[in-house]
Coordinates of C-alpha atoms in Angstrom, one line a residue:
M1 CA 46.3 77.3 -48.6
F2 CA 48.7 80.0 -49.9
A3 CA 50.1 80.7 -46.4
Y4 CA 50.5 77.0 -45.6
S5 CA 52.4 76.4 -48.9
G6 CA 54.7 79.4 -48.1
E7 CA 55.5 78.0 -44.7
V8 CA 56.2 74.6 -46.1
Q9 CA 58.6 76.0 -48.7
L10 CA 60.4 78.1 -46.1
A11 CA 60.9 74.9 -44.0
F12 CA 62.3 73.1 -47.1
D13 CA 64.6 75.9 -47.8
A14 CA 65.9 75.9 -44.3
A15 CA 66.4 72.1 -44.5
D16 CA 68.4 72.5 -47.7
R17 CA 70.7 75.1 -46.1
L18 CA 71.1 72.9 -43.0
V19 CA 72.0 69.8 -45.0
E20 CA 74.7 71.8 -46.8
L21 CA 76.1 73.1 -43.5
V22 CA 76.4 69.5 -42.1
E23 CA 78.0 68.3 -45.3
E24 CA 80.5 71.2 -45.3
R25 CA 81.4 70.5 -41.7
R26 CA 81.6 66.7 -42.5
G27 CA 79.8 65.8 -39.3
P28 CA 77.1 66.7 -36.9
I29 CA 76.8 70.3 -35.7
P30 CA 75.5 71.6 -32.4
A31 CA 72.0 72.8 -32.3
G32 CA 73.0 76.3 -31.2
E33 CA 75.4 76.7 -34.1
A34 CA 72.8 75.5 -36.5
A35 CA 70.2 78.0 -35.1
R36 CA 72.7 80.9 -35.4
F37 CA 73.4 79.9 -39.0
L38 CA 69.8 79.6 -40.1
Y39 CA 68.2 82.4 -38.1
A40 CA 71.2 84.9 -37.7
L41 CA 70.9 84.7 -34.0
R42 CA 73.9 86.0 -31.9
N43 CA 73.1 83.7 -29.1
A44 CA 70.8 80.6 -29.1
P45 CA 70.5 78.6 -25.8
A46 CA 70.3 74.9 -26.3
G47 CA 66.6 74.7 -25.4
L48 CA 65.6 77.5 -27.7
A49 CA 67.7 76.2 -30.6
R50 CA 66.1 72.7 -30.2
S51 CA 62.6 74.2 -30.4
L52 CA 63.4 76.3 -33.4
L53 CA 65.0 73.4 -35.3
D54 CA 62.7 70.6 -34.3
E55 CA 60.2 71.1 -37.1
V56 CA 63.0 71.6 -39.8
V57 CA 64.8 68.4 -38.7
G58 CA 61.7 66.4 -38.2
G59 CA 60.3 67.4 -41.5
D60 CA 63.2 66.3 -43.7
A61 CA 64.2 62.7 -44.1
R62 CA 67.9 63.7 -44.8
L63 CA 68.4 65.1 -41.2
E64 CA 68.2 63.5 -37.8
W65 CA 69.0 64.5 -34.2
R66 CA 72.1 63.0 -32.7
G67 CA 71.8 64.0 -29.0
A68 CA 72.1 67.8 -29.0
S69 CA 73.5 67.9 -32.5
I70 CA 72.1 67.6 -36.0
G71 CA 73.5 65.1 -38.5
L72 CA 72.7 63.5 -41.8
A73 CA 70.4 60.5 -41.7
I74 CA 71.5 57.3 -43.4
E75 CA 69.7 57.0 -46.7
P76 CA 66.9 54.4 -46.3
G77 CA 67.3 51.3 -48.3
G78 CA 70.6 52.3 -49.8
D79 CA 72.5 49.2 -48.6
L80 CA 69.7 46.7 -49.6
P81 CA 70.8 44.0 -52.1
L82 CA 69.1 44.4 -55.4
E83 CA 67.6 41.0 -55.5
S84 CA 65.9 41.3 -52.0
A85 CA 64.7 44.9 -52.2
R86 CA 61.1 45.8 -52.6
Y87 CA 60.2 48.1 -55.5
V88 CA 57.0 50.0 -56.3
V89 CA 56.9 51.1 -60.0
V90 CA 54.4 54.0 -60.4
D91 CA 52.9 55.9 -63.3
L92 CA 50.5 58.8 -63.3
E93 CA 48.2 60.3 -65.8
T94 CA 47.6 64.0 -65.2
T95 CA 45.5 66.9 -66.6
G96 CA 48.7 68.8 -67.6
L97 CA 52.4 69.1 -67.1
R98 CA 52.8 71.4 -64.1
P99 CA 51.9 70.2 -60.5
G100 CA 50.8 73.7 -59.5
S101 CA 48.2 74.2 -62.2
S102 CA 47.5 70.6 -63.2
A103 CA 46.2 67.6 -61.2
I104 CA 46.5 63.8 -61.1
C105 CA 43.7 61.9 -62.8
E106 CA 44.9 58.3 -62.6
I107 CA 47.5 56.4 -60.5
G108 CA 48.9 52.9 -61.5
A109 CA 51.5 51.0 -59.7
V110 CA 53.2 47.5 -59.6
R111 CA 55.0 46.2 -56.5
L112 CA 58.0 43.9 -56.9
D113 CA 59.4 41.8 -54.1
G114 CA 62.8 40.5 -55.0
L115 CA 62.1 41.4 -58.7
V116 CA 59.0 39.2 -58.7
P117 CA 55.5 40.9 -59.2
A118 CA 53.7 41.0 -55.9
G119 CA 50.6 43.1 -56.5
T120 CA 49.2 46.0 -58.5
F121 CA 47.4 49.2 -57.7
Q122 CA 45.1 51.3 -59.9
T123 CA 42.7 54.1 -59.2
F124 CA 41.2 57.0 -61.0
V125 CA 41.5 60.4 -59.3
D126 CA 38.9 63.2 -59.4
P127 CA 41.0 66.2 -60.5
G128 CA 38.3 68.7 -59.6
V129 CA 38.2 70.1 -63.2
Q130 CA 37.0 68.9 -66.6
L131 CA 39.5 66.7 -68.3
P132 CA 41.2 68.5 -71.2
R133 CA 40.2 67.2 -74.6
L134 CA 43.8 66.5 -75.6
V135 CA 44.4 64.4 -72.5
A136 CA 41.1 62.5 -73.0
Q137 CA 42.1 61.7 -76.6
L138 CA 45.6 60.6 -75.6
T139 CA 44.6 58.4 -72.7
G140 CA 41.1 57.3 -73.5
I141 CA 40.0 58.4 -70.0
G142 CA 36.6 60.1 -70.0
D143 CA 34.8 62.4 -67.5
G144 CA 32.5 59.4 -66.7
D145 CA 35.5 57.4 -65.5
L146 CA 36.4 60.2 -63.0
R147 CA 32.9 60.7 -61.7
G148 CA 32.8 59.4 -58.2
A149 CA 36.6 58.7 -58.0
P150 CA 38.5 59.7 -54.9
R151 CA 40.1 63.1 -54.6
A152 CA 43.9 63.3 -54.8
A153 CA 44.4 63.3 -51.0
E154 CA 42.6 60.0 -50.5
A155 CA 44.0 58.4 -53.7
V156 CA 47.6 59.3 -52.8
S157 CA 47.1 58.0 -49.2
R158 CA 45.9 54.7 -50.5
F159 CA 48.8 54.5 -52.9
L160 CA 51.3 55.3 -50.1
A161 CA 49.8 52.5 -48.0
F162 CA 50.3 50.1 -51.0
A163 CA 53.9 51.3 -51.5
G164 CA 55.0 51.0 -47.9
D165 CA 58.7 51.4 -47.5
A166 CA 59.5 50.2 -51.1
V167 CA 62.0 51.8 -53.4
F168 CA 60.2 54.2 -55.8
V169 CA 60.7 53.6 -59.5
A170 CA 59.2 55.7 -62.4
H171 CA 60.0 56.4 -66.0
N172 CA 60.9 60.1 -66.0
A173 CA 60.6 60.1 -62.2
R174 CA 61.0 63.9 -61.9
F175 CA 57.5 64.3 -63.5
D176 CA 55.6 61.7 -61.5
L177 CA 57.3 62.4 -58.2
S178 CA 56.7 66.2 -58.5
F179 CA 52.9 65.5 -58.5
L180 CA 53.2 63.0 -55.7
D181 CA 55.4 65.2 -53.6
R182 CA 52.9 68.0 -53.9
E183 CA 50.1 65.9 -52.5
V184 CA 52.4 64.3 -49.8
E185 CA 53.4 67.9 -48.7
R186 CA 49.7 68.7 -48.3
L187 CA 49.1 65.5 -46.3
T188 CA 52.1 65.4 -44.1
G189 CA 54.3 68.6 -44.6
R190 CA 57.2 66.3 -45.6
R191 CA 58.8 65.1 -48.8
L192 CA 58.8 61.5 -49.9
A193 CA 61.8 59.9 -48.2
A194 CA 62.2 56.7 -50.2
P195 CA 65.1 56.1 -52.6
V196 CA 64.1 56.8 -56.2
V197 CA 65.2 55.1 -59.4
D198 CA 64.5 56.8 -62.7
T199 CA 64.5 54.3 -65.6
V200 CA 65.0 57.0 -68.2
W201 CA 68.4 57.9 -66.8
L202 CA 69.3 54.3 -65.9
A203 CA 68.6 53.3 -69.5
R204 CA 70.6 56.3 -70.9
R205 CA 73.6 55.2 -68.7
L206 CA 73.4 51.4 -69.4
L207 CA 72.2 51.5 -73.1
A208 CA 74.3 54.4 -74.4
G209 CA 74.7 53.9 -78.1
R210 CA 72.4 51.0 -78.2
V211 CA 69.0 52.8 -78.4
A212 CA 68.3 56.0 -80.1
R213 CA 65.8 57.1 -77.5
A214 CA 65.0 56.2 -73.9
S215 CA 61.3 56.6 -74.2
L216 CA 59.1 53.9 -72.6
T217 CA 57.8 52.8 -76.0
S218 CA 61.4 52.5 -77.3
L219 CA 62.7 50.6 -74.3
S220 CA 59.6 48.3 -74.3
H221 CA 60.3 47.4 -77.9
F222 CA 64.0 47.0 -77.2
F223 CA 63.4 44.5 -74.3
G224 CA 60.3 42.9 -75.8
T225 CA 58.1 43.5 -72.8
S226 CA 54.8 41.5 -72.5
V227 CA 52.9 44.7 -71.7
Q228 CA 52.9 47.6 -74.2
P229 CA 52.7 51.2 -72.9
C230 CA 49.5 52.9 -74.0
H231 CA 49.3 56.2 -71.9
R232 CA 47.3 54.5 -69.2
A233 CA 48.8 54.4 -65.7
L234 CA 48.7 50.7 -64.8
P235 CA 49.8 49.3 -68.2
D236 CA 52.6 51.8 -68.4
A237 CA 53.7 50.9 -64.8
E238 CA 53.7 47.2 -65.7
A239 CA 55.8 47.9 -68.8
T240 CA 58.2 50.0 -66.7
A241 CA 58.5 47.1 -64.2
E242 CA 59.6 44.8 -66.9
V243 CA 62.1 47.4 -68.2
L244 CA 63.4 47.8 -64.7
A245 CA 64.1 44.1 -64.3
A246 CA 66.1 44.0 -67.5
L247 CA 68.0 47.1 -66.6
I248 CA 68.9 45.7 -63.1
G249 CA 70.4 42.7 -64.9
L250 CA 72.6 45.0 -67.0
A251 CA 73.5 47.0 -63.9
Q252 CA 74.6 43.9 -62.1
E253 CA 76.9 43.1 -65.0
R254 CA 78.6 46.5 -64.3
G255 CA 79.1 45.5 -60.6
A256 CA 76.0 47.0 -59.0
E257 CA 75.0 45.1 -55.9
T258 CA 72.8 47.4 -53.8
V259 CA 69.9 49.8 -54.2
G260 CA 72.4 52.6 -53.5
D261 CA 74.6 51.4 -56.5
L262 CA 71.5 51.4 -58.7
C263 CA 70.5 55.0 -57.6
R264 CA 73.9 56.2 -58.4
L265 CA 73.8 54.7 -61.9
A266 CA 70.3 56.2 -62.4
A267 CA 71.4 59.6 -61.2
P268 CA 70.7 62.3 -63.8
R269 CA 73.6 64.4 -64.9
A270 CA 72.6 67.2 -62.6
R271 CA 72.7 64.9 -59.7
R272 CA 76.2 63.6 -60.6
V273 CA 77.3 67.3 -60.8
Y274 CA 75.7 67.7 -57.3
E275 CA 78.2 65.2 -56.0
K276 CA 80.9 67.8 -56.6
R277 CA 79.3 70.4 -54.3
S278 CA 82.1 69.9 -51.8
L279 CA 84.3 71.8 -54.2
A280 CA 82.4 75.0 -53.1
F281 CA 82.7 74.3 -49.4
G282 CA 84.5 77.2 -47.6
A283 CA 83.6 79.9 -50.1
P284 CA 83.0 83.2 -48.2
S285 CA 79.7 85.1 -48.3
R286 CA 81.3 88.2 -50.0
P287 CA 81.9 89.5 -53.5
G288 CA 84.6 88.1 -55.7
V289 CA 85.5 86.1 -58.8
Y290 CA 85.8 82.3 -59.1
L291 CA 87.5 80.0 -61.6
F292 CA 86.5 76.4 -62.5
V293 CA 89.8 74.6 -62.9
G294 CA 90.0 71.3 -64.8
A295 CA 92.6 68.7 -65.6
G296 CA 96.1 70.0 -66.1
E297 CA 95.1 73.2 -64.2
Q298 CA 93.2 74.5 -67.3
V299 CA 90.8 77.3 -66.4
L300 CA 87.4 76.2 -67.8
Y301 CA 85.2 79.1 -66.7
V302 CA 85.5 82.4 -64.9
G303 CA 82.6 84.1 -63.2
R304 CA 81.8 86.8 -60.6
A305 CA 79.4 87.0 -57.7
R306 CA 78.1 89.4 -55.2
D307 CA 78.0 86.5 -52.8
L308 CA 80.6 83.8 -53.6
R309 CA 79.1 81.2 -51.3
A310 CA 75.5 81.5 -52.6
R311 CA 76.6 81.7 -56.3
L312 CA 78.9 78.7 -56.2
R313 CA 76.4 76.5 -54.4
S314 CA 73.7 77.5 -56.9
Y315 CA 75.6 75.5 -59.6
F316 CA 75.0 72.3 -57.8
R317 CA 71.3 72.9 -56.8
T318 CA 69.9 73.2 -60.3
D319 CA 70.3 71.7 -63.8
R320 CA 69.4 74.9 -65.5
Q321 CA 72.8 75.9 -66.8
R322 CA 73.7 76.8 -70.4
P323 CA 75.5 73.9 -72.2
A324 CA 79.1 75.4 -72.0
V325 CA 78.8 75.9 -68.2
E326 CA 77.3 72.5 -67.7
A327 CA 80.3 71.0 -69.6
A328 CA 82.7 72.9 -67.4
L329 CA 80.9 71.7 -64.3
G330 CA 81.3 68.1 -65.5
A331 CA 85.0 68.6 -66.0
V332 CA 85.8 70.8 -63.0
E333 CA 88.3 69.3 -60.5
R334 CA 88.9 72.4 -58.4
I335 CA 87.2 75.7 -57.8
E336 CA 89.3 78.7 -57.0
W337 CA 87.8 81.9 -55.6
R338 CA 89.3 85.3 -55.0
P339 CA 87.3 87.5 -52.5
L340 CA 87.1 91.2 -53.3
G341 CA 85.6 94.2 -51.6
S342 CA 82.7 94.9 -54.0
E343 CA 80.8 93.6 -57.0
L344 CA 82.3 96.4 -59.1
E345 CA 85.8 95.2 -58.5
A346 CA 84.7 91.6 -59.1
A347 CA 83.1 92.6 -62.4
L348 CA 86.3 94.4 -63.6
E349 CA 88.5 91.5 -62.5
E350 CA 86.2 88.9 -64.2
L351 CA 86.5 90.9 -67.5
R352 CA 90.3 91.0 -67.2
L353 CA 90.6 87.3 -66.4
I354 CA 88.4 86.3 -69.3
R355 CA 90.5 88.4 -71.6
K356 CA 93.7 86.9 -70.3
L357 CA 92.8 83.3 -69.9
R358 CA 90.2 82.8 -72.6
P359 CA 88.3 80.0 -70.8
P360 CA 86.3 77.8 -73.2
A361 CA 83.0 78.1 -71.3
N362 CA 83.2 81.9 -71.5
A363 CA 83.2 81.6 -75.3
R364 CA 80.1 83.8 -75.5
S365 CA 81.9 86.7 -73.8
A366 CA 83.0 89.7 -75.7
R367 CA 86.1 89.4 -77.9
P368 CA 87.9 92.8 -78.2
D369 CA 90.1 91.5 -81.0
R370 CA 87.0 91.1 -83.2
Y371 CA 85.5 94.5 -82.6
V372 CA 85.2 97.0 -85.4
Y373 CA 84.9 100.8 -85.8
F374 CA 83.4 103.2 -88.3
R375 CA 85.8 105.4 -90.2
A376 CA 84.9 108.2 -92.6
R377 CA 85.8 107.6 -96.3
G378 CA 84.5 109.9 -98.9
D379 CA 80.9 110.7 -98.3
G380 CA 80.2 107.7 -96.1
L381 CA 81.5 105.4 -93.4
V382 CA 83.3 102.1 -93.7
L383 CA 84.4 99.5 -91.2
T384 CA 87.9 99.3 -89.8
N385 CA 89.8 97.5 -87.1
D386 CA 91.8 100.7 -86.2
P387 CA 90.3 102.5 -83.2
T388 CA 88.3 105.7 -83.9
S389 CA 85.8 107.7 -81.9
L390 CA 83.0 105.9 -83.7
G391 CA 83.3 102.6 -81.9
P392 CA 84.1 100.0 -80.9
I393 CA 81.1 98.0 -82.2
R394 CA 81.1 94.5 -80.7
S395 CA 79.1 92.8 -83.5
R396 CA 80.6 93.0 -87.0
R397 CA 77.2 91.8 -88.5
R398 CA 75.4 94.6 -86.7
A399 CA 78.0 97.1 -87.9
E400 CA 77.6 95.9 -91.5
L401 CA 73.9 96.4 -91.4
A402 CA 74.2 99.8 -89.8
A403 CA 76.7 100.8 -92.5
R404 CA 74.3 99.9 -95.2
A405 CA 71.6 102.0 -93.5
L406 CA 74.0 104.9 -93.5
Q407 CA 74.5 104.8 -97.3
G408 CA 73.3 108.1 -98.7
A409 CA 73.5 109.9 -95.4
T410 CA 74.4 113.6 -95.5
Q411 CA 77.6 114.9 -93.8
A412 CA 75.3 116.7 -91.3
E413 CA 73.6 113.4 -90.4
L414 CA 76.9 111.6 -90.0
A415 CA 78.3 114.4 -87.8
L416 CA 75.3 113.8 -85.5
L417 CA 75.5 110.0 -85.6
A418 CA 75.8 109.5 -81.9
S419 CA 72.7 111.5 -81.3
G420 CA 70.5 109.8 -83.9
G421 CA 71.7 111.3 -87.2
P422 CA 69.8 109.9 -90.1
L423 CA 67.3 107.8 -88.0
P424 CA 64.3 110.1 -88.4
R425 CA 64.7 110.2 -92.2
L426 CA 65.2 106.4 -92.3
R427 CA 62.1 105.8 -90.2
A428 CA 60.0 108.0 -92.5
K429 CA 61.4 106.0 -95.5
L430 CA 60.4 102.8 -93.8
R431 CA 56.8 104.0 -93.4
D432 CA 56.7 105.0 -97.1
L433 CA 57.9 101.6 -98.2
A434 CA 55.3 99.9 -96.0
E435 CA 52.5 102.1 -97.3
S436 CA 53.6 101.4 -100.9
L437 CA 53.3 97.7 -100.2
R438 CA 57.1 97.2 -100.8
Y439 CA 57.3 94.7 -98.0
E440 CA 60.6 93.0 -98.9
D441 CA 62.4 96.4 -99.2
A442 CA 60.7 97.5 -95.9
A443 CA 61.9 94.3 -94.1
R444 CA 65.5 94.9 -95.2
L445 CA 65.4 98.5 -94.2
R446 CA 63.7 97.6 -90.8
D447 CA 66.6 95.2 -90.0
R448 CA 69.2 97.9 -90.9
I449 CA 67.4 100.5 -88.8
A450 CA 67.3 98.1 -85.8
A451 CA 71.1 97.5 -86.1
L452 CA 71.8 101.3 -86.5
E453 CA 69.6 102.0 -83.5
R454 CA 71.7 99.6 -81.4
V455 CA 74.9 101.1 -82.7
V456 CA 73.8 104.7 -82.1
A457 CA 72.8 103.8 -78.5
D458 CA 76.2 102.3 -77.8
L459 CA 78.0 105.2 -79.4
A460 CA 76.0 107.7 -77.3
E461 CA 76.8 105.7 -74.2
L462 CA 80.5 105.6 -75.0
D463 CA 80.5 109.4 -75.8
R464 CA 78.9 110.1 -72.4
L465 CA 81.4 107.9 -70.5
R466 CA 84.4 109.1 -72.4
A467 CA 83.6 112.7 -71.5
A468 CA 83.1 111.8 -67.8
E469 CA 85.6 112.4 -64.9
L470 CA 84.2 110.3 -62.1
C471 CA 85.4 108.6 -58.9
L472 CA 83.5 105.4 -57.8
L473 CA 84.0 104.6 -54.1
V474 CA 83.3 101.0 -53.0
P475 CA 84.3 98.9 -49.9
A476 CA 87.7 97.4 -50.0
L477 CA 88.6 93.9 -48.9
E478 CA 90.4 95.3 -45.9
E479 CA 88.1 96.4 -43.1
D480 CA 87.3 100.1 -43.0
F481 CA 89.2 100.7 -46.2
R482 CA 87.7 101.7 -49.5
R483 CA 88.6 101.3 -53.2
A484 CA 88.5 104.3 -55.5
V485 CA 88.0 103.7 -59.2
F486 CA 88.8 106.7 -61.3
I487 CA 87.2 107.1 -64.7
A488 CA 88.8 109.6 -67.1
K489 CA 90.1 109.8 -70.7
G490 CA 87.9 107.0 -71.9
K491 CA 89.1 104.3 -69.5
V492 CA 89.6 103.2 -65.9
A493 CA 92.5 105.5 -65.5
A494 CA 93.5 104.8 -61.9
V495 CA 92.6 102.7 -58.9
R496 CA 93.5 103.5 -55.3
T497 CA 93.0 101.9 -51.9
V498 CA 91.8 104.6 -49.6
P499 CA 92.6 104.2 -45.8
P500 CA 90.3 105.5 -43.1
G501 CA 91.3 108.9 -41.5
P502 CA 93.6 111.7 -42.8
G503 CA 95.4 109.4 -45.3
A504 CA 92.3 109.2 -47.5
A505 CA 92.7 112.8 -48.8
L506 CA 96.2 112.0 -50.1
E507 CA 95.2 108.8 -51.9
L508 CA 92.2 110.5 -53.6
E509 CA 94.0 113.6 -54.7
S510 CA 96.8 111.3 -56.1
G511 CA 94.2 109.3 -57.9
V512 CA 92.6 112.3 -59.5
A513 CA 96.1 113.6 -60.6
E514 CA 97.0 110.3 -62.2
A515 CA 93.6 110.0 -64.0
R516 CA 93.8 113.5 -65.4
A517 CA 97.4 112.9 -66.6
A518 CA 96.4 109.6 -68.4
T519 CA 96.5 109.3 -72.1
A520 CA 93.1 109.2 -73.8
S521 CA 92.1 105.8 -75.1
L522 CA 89.8 104.5 -77.8
S523 CA 91.0 100.8 -77.4
P524 CA 88.4 98.1 -77.3
E525 CA 89.6 96.7 -74.0
D526 CA 89.2 100.1 -72.3
A527 CA 85.8 100.6 -73.9
D528 CA 84.7 97.2 -72.5
E529 CA 85.7 98.3 -69.0
L530 CA 84.1 101.7 -69.5
L531 CA 80.8 100.1 -70.6
L532 CA 80.9 97.7 -67.7
V533 CA 81.3 100.6 -65.3
G534 CA 78.3 102.2 -67.1
T535 CA 76.1 99.4 -66.0
F536 CA 76.9 100.1 -62.4
L537 CA 76.3 103.8 -62.9
R538 CA 72.8 103.1 -64.3
K539 CA 71.9 100.9 -61.4
P540 CA 74.3 101.6 -58.6
P541 CA 74.3 99.1 -55.7
P542 CA 73.8 100.6 -52.2
E543 CA 77.6 100.4 -51.3
L544 CA 78.6 102.5 -54.4
T545 CA 79.3 106.2 -54.0
V546 CA 79.8 108.2 -57.3
L547 CA 81.5 111.6 -57.2
S548 CA 82.8 113.9 -59.9
F549 CA 86.4 114.9 -59.6
E550 CA 85.3 118.5 -58.6
E551 CA 82.9 117.1 -55.9
L552 CA 85.7 114.9 -54.6
L553 CA 88.3 117.6 -54.3
R554 CA 85.9 120.2 -53.1
G555 CA 84.7 117.9 -50.4
Y556 CA 88.2 117.7 -49.0
E557 CA 88.3 121.4 -48.4
A558 CA 85.9 120.8 -45.6
R559 CA 86.9 118.5 -42.7
D560 CA 83.5 117.0 -42.2
D561 CA 83.3 115.9 -45.9
R562 CA 86.8 114.5 -45.7
A563 CA 85.8 112.4 -42.7
A564 CA 82.7 111.2 -44.4
I565 CA 84.3 110.2 -47.7
G566 CA 87.3 108.6 -46.0
A567 CA 85.1 106.6 -43.6

């Protein structure tokens, strides 16, 4: 079963990528080109390409063969008038919330022909496990009801026969359809192909401001349905059918005429964002930065990616975005991307663009103008905005807690702050407070120690990086060239484009000279760039080469090393 599920998922992933390719090309694509795209083949004869793609195309209702090419299928039922369409309203009761670990225990459905009830369907389903007590209490279903009931495969097959080619309707369709899709995959290896209307999202769109919640109980009360929902499949489906009829009337008042119009009105926010996916068409599969641009050419969000194409498309495949980015996606009118040679360059460029443009969706990003430093005063340390070697500290709150922890520290401890300083003494004091049952004092000291530990770790990292003289070599945007990023004097002190061949030595030697001649920096902006470079030094990507200045210059005394580094 595991191997089968994996094969099915791979087929679905291939279909998703193929749909995107056809959409990007805005028309059918030859089978050979599709096979090269999906399977990284250099050459795919027409016969081989067709055999490789047959299962992918045949297993996804969004795709169809058009001669020797692959195109998008016309959405079934999309142009049907609302009054003459056939709908099947379905509701499930399940043993839990996740299709992978939970199972269906009841299916109820109502069929509507031209908005007139035309039949009902109800069956218990043997889930193969004992019904959880909470589910039994909520639904009133007992293990005795499930004894002798059909297993899921048989029950879903009977339901699909009842549904036929109707438009699927459900309240919170994502939940019910995820369980049905899982069983349909097991039965046929394909997804459900019918249009789907979600009455939750349809109600939110049509009743905005008129109902506090879009729950089935709330909507049933609002519309005065004759059947009241009660956490049983058939009554809930019947109540949803009445809600659907009322919502369709409201949709028609807004100009909806076809099932396609209704599906668009019922589209969740993530689906409406998905309609903007064409903004990402043409992005290259290489590192770079990207900007979401809204009305008036305002930059809403700046990001970086190791693969621009994959990263940008991911925004339109999922609804799992933090609120600020989701708002930027809703307002974006244009996406600008700037390819670069490496992820390191992209990270540095992203940092500089955020600092310069201050995009609203990057509000959580670091703000150098708000950083603080420690400064010695008397026998202790105080906070200051003026740069010192003890900082910057990005969080003022953390710095304040750390400063309180340092009250009473000796000069010897403060002199060794970046290597731990008073931490051993403070931890011992914390143990004494806990053993003395002074829990409130211990809790305050615990929070101060945690803040000081973070500050000490950051200061130690900054000390290490400020003392370093390093050259980071990464691929450049130009073919066979490299970019050399020189770290010295507490900052990114120089950047050089290194050509292949003998010219490499001159550029690298010039970069070292410029870096060593740079003025030392304690500024928050340079510290941010330094710490960012530090993340690449801790986990270097495969394309990154790190050399000290001595290694770099010594390597150029030997011709072989010169060729190797310049390559």
